[in-house]
mmCIF file of C-alpha atoms and ligand atoms in Angstrom:
data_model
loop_
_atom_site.group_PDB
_atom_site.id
_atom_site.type_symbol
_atom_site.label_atom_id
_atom_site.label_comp_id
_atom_site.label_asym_id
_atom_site.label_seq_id
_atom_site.Cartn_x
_atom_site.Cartn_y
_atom_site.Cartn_z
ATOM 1 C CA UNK A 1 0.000 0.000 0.000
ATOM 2 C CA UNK A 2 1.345 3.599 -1.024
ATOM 3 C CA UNK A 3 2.638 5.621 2.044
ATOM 4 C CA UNK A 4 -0.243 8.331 0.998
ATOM 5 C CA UNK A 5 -2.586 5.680 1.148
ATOM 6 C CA UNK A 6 -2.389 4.981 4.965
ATOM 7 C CA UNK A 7 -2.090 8.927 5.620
ATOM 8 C CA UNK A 8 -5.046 8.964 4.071
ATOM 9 C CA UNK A 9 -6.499 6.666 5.948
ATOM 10 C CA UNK A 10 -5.348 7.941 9.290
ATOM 11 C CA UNK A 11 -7.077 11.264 8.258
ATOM 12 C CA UNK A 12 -10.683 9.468 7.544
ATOM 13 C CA UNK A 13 -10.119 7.303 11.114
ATOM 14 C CA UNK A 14 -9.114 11.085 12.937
ATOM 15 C CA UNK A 15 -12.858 11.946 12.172
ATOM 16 C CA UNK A 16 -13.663 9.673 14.707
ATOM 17 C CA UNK A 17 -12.381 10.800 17.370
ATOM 18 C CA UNK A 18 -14.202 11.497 20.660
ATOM 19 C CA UNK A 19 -11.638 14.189 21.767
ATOM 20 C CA UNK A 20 -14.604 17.000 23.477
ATOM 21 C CA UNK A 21 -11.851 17.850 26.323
ATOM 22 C CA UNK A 22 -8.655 18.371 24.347
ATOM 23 C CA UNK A 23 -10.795 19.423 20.955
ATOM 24 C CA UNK A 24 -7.530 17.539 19.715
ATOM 25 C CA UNK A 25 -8.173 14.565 16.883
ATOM 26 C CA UNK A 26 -5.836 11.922 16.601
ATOM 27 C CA UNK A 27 -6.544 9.409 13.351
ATOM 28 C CA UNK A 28 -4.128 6.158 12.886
ATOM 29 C CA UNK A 29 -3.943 3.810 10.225
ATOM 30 C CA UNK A 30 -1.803 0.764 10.668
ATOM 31 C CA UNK A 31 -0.587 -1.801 8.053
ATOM 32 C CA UNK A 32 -0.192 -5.466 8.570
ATOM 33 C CA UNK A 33 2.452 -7.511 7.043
ATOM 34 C CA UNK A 34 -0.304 -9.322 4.741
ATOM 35 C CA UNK A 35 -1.943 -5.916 3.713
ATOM 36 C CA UNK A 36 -4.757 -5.289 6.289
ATOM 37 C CA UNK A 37 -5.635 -2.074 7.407
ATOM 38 C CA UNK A 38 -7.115 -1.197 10.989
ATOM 39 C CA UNK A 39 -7.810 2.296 12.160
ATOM 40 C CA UNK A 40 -8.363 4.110 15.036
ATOM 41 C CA UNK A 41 -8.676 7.791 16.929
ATOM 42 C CA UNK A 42 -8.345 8.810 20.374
ATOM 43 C CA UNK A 43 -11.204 8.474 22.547
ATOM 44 C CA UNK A 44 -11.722 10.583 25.748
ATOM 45 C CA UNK A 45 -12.753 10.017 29.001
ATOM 46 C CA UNK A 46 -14.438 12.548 31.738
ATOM 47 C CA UNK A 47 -11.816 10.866 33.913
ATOM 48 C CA UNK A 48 -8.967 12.062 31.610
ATOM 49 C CA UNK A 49 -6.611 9.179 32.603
ATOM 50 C CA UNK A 50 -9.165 6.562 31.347
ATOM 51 C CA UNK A 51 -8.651 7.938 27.361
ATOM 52 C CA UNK A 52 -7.066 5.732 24.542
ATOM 53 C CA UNK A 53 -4.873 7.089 22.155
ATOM 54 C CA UNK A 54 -5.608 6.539 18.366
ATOM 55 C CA UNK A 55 -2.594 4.003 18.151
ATOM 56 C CA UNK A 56 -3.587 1.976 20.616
ATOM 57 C CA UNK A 57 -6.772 1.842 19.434
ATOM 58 C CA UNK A 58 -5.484 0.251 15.963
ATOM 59 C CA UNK A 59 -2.581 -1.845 17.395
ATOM 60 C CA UNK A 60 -5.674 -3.309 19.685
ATOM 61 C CA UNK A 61 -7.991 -3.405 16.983
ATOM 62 C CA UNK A 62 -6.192 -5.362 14.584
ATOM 63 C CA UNK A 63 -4.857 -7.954 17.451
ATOM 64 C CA UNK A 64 -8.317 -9.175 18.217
ATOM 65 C CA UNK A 65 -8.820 -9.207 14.651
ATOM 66 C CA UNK A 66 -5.848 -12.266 14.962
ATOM 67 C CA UNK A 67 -2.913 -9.715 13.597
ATOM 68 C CA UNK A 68 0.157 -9.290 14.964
ATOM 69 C CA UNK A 69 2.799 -8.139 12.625
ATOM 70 C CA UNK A 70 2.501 -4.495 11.685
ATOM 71 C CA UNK A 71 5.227 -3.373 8.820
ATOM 72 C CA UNK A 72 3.587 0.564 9.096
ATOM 73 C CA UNK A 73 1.517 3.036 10.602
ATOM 74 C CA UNK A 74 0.357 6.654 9.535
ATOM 75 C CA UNK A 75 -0.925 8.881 13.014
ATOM 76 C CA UNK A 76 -2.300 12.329 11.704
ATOM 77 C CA UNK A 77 -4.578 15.161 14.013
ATOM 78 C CA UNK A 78 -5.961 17.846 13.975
ATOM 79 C CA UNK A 79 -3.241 20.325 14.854
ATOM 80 C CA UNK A 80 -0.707 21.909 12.757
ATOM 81 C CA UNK A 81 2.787 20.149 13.867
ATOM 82 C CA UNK A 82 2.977 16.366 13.116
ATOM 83 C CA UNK A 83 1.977 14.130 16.018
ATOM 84 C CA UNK A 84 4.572 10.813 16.908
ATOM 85 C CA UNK A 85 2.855 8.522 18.714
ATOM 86 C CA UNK A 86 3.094 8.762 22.784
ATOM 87 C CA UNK A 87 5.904 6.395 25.160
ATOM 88 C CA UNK A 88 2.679 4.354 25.915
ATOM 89 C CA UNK A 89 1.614 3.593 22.858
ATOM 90 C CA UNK A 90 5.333 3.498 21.363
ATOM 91 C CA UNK A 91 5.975 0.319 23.812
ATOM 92 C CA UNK A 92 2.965 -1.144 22.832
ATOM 93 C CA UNK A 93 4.328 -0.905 19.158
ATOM 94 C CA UNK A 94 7.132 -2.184 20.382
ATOM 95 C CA UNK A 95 5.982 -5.453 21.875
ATOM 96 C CA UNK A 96 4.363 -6.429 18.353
ATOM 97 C CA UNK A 97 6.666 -4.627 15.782
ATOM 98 C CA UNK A 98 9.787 -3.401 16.987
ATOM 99 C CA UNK A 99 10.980 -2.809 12.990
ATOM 100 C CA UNK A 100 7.708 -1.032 12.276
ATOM 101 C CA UNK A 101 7.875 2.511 10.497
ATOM 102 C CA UNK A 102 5.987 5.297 11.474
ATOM 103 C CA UNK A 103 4.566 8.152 9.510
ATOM 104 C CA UNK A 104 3.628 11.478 10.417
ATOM 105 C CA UNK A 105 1.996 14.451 8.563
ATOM 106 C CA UNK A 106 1.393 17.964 9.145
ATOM 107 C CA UNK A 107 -1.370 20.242 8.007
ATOM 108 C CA UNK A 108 0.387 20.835 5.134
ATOM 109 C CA UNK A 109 0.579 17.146 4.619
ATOM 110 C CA UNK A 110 4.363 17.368 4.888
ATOM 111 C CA UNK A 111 5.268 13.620 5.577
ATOM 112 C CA UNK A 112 7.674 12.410 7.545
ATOM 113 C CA UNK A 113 8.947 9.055 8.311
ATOM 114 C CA UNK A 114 11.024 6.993 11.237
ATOM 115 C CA UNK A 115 11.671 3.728 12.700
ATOM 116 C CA UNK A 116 9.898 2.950 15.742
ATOM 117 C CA UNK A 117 13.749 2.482 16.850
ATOM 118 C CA UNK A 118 14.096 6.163 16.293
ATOM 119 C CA UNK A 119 10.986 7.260 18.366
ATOM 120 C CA UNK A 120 12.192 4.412 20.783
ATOM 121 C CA UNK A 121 15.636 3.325 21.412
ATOM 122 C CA UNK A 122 15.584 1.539 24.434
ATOM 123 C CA UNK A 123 11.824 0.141 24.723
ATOM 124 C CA UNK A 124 11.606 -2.147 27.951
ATOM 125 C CA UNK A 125 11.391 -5.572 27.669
ATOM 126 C CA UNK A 126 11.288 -8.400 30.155
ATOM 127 C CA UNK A 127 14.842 -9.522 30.961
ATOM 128 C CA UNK A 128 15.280 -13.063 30.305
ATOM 129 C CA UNK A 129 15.994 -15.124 33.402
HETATM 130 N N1 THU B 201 -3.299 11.384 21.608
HETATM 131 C C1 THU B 201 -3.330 10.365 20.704
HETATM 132 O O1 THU B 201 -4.390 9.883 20.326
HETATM 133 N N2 THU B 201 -2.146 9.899 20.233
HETATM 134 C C2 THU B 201 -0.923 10.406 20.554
HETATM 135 O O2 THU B 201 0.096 9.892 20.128
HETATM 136 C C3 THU B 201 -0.832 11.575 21.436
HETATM 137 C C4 THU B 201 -2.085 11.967 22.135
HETATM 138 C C5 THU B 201 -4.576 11.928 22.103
HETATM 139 C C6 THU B 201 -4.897 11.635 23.531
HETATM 140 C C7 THU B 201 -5.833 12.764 23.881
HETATM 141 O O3 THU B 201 -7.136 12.424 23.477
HETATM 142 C C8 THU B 201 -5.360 13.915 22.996
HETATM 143 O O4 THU B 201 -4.555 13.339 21.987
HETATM 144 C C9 THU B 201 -4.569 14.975 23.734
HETATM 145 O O5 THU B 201 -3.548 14.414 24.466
#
């Protein structure tokens, strides 16, 4: 799937966001190794701390959808600087796809692209015993 492709698609999935406290839309589109698309957009909470980011939405969307390798996702919103994903959600991409890329956009639909490695260097993982 073009790069543009999944930006678009992160745009379309931002339009569902339920974001009335931070007025801040978050759309992501993430890519499977086999070619399936899931989506997803923040979703607020009254109690602030109980909100999901878009990513996580996706990454948890397409694992109970039986997917669990990820080659790329595109995260877009509703402000004017590109949005990377958060720590949370960036060691939740982690545990699934540590080689996955990531691609942001502006509002000028300037794209921009890293490994999850860049966003991430040292992403915890359980030491083996
Ligand atoms: N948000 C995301 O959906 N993804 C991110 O990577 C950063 C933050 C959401 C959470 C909250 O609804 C709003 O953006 C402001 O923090």
């Amino acid at each position: 799937m073009l790069t543009e492709h999944l930006v678009a698609a992160a745009r379309e999935a931002a339009e569902m966001a339920y974001a009335p406290y931070s007025r801040y839309k978050v759309g992501a589109a993430l890519l499977t190794t086999g070619g399936r698309l899931f989506t997803g957009a923040n979703i607020e909470n009254a109690s602030y701390g109980m909100t999901i980011c878009a990513e996580r939405v996706a990454v948890f969307s397409a694992v109970m959808a039986g997917e669990r390798q990820f080659e790329a996702l595109a995260v877009t919103s509703s402000g004017r600087k590109e949005v990377t994903p958060c720590g949370a959600c960036l060691q939740v991409l982690a545990e699934f796809a540590p080689g996955i890329r990531v691609i942001t956009s502006d509002a000028q639909g300037e794209l921009n692209e890293y490994t999850l490695k860049d966003l991430l260097p040292r992403a915890f993982s359980l030491p083996a015993e």
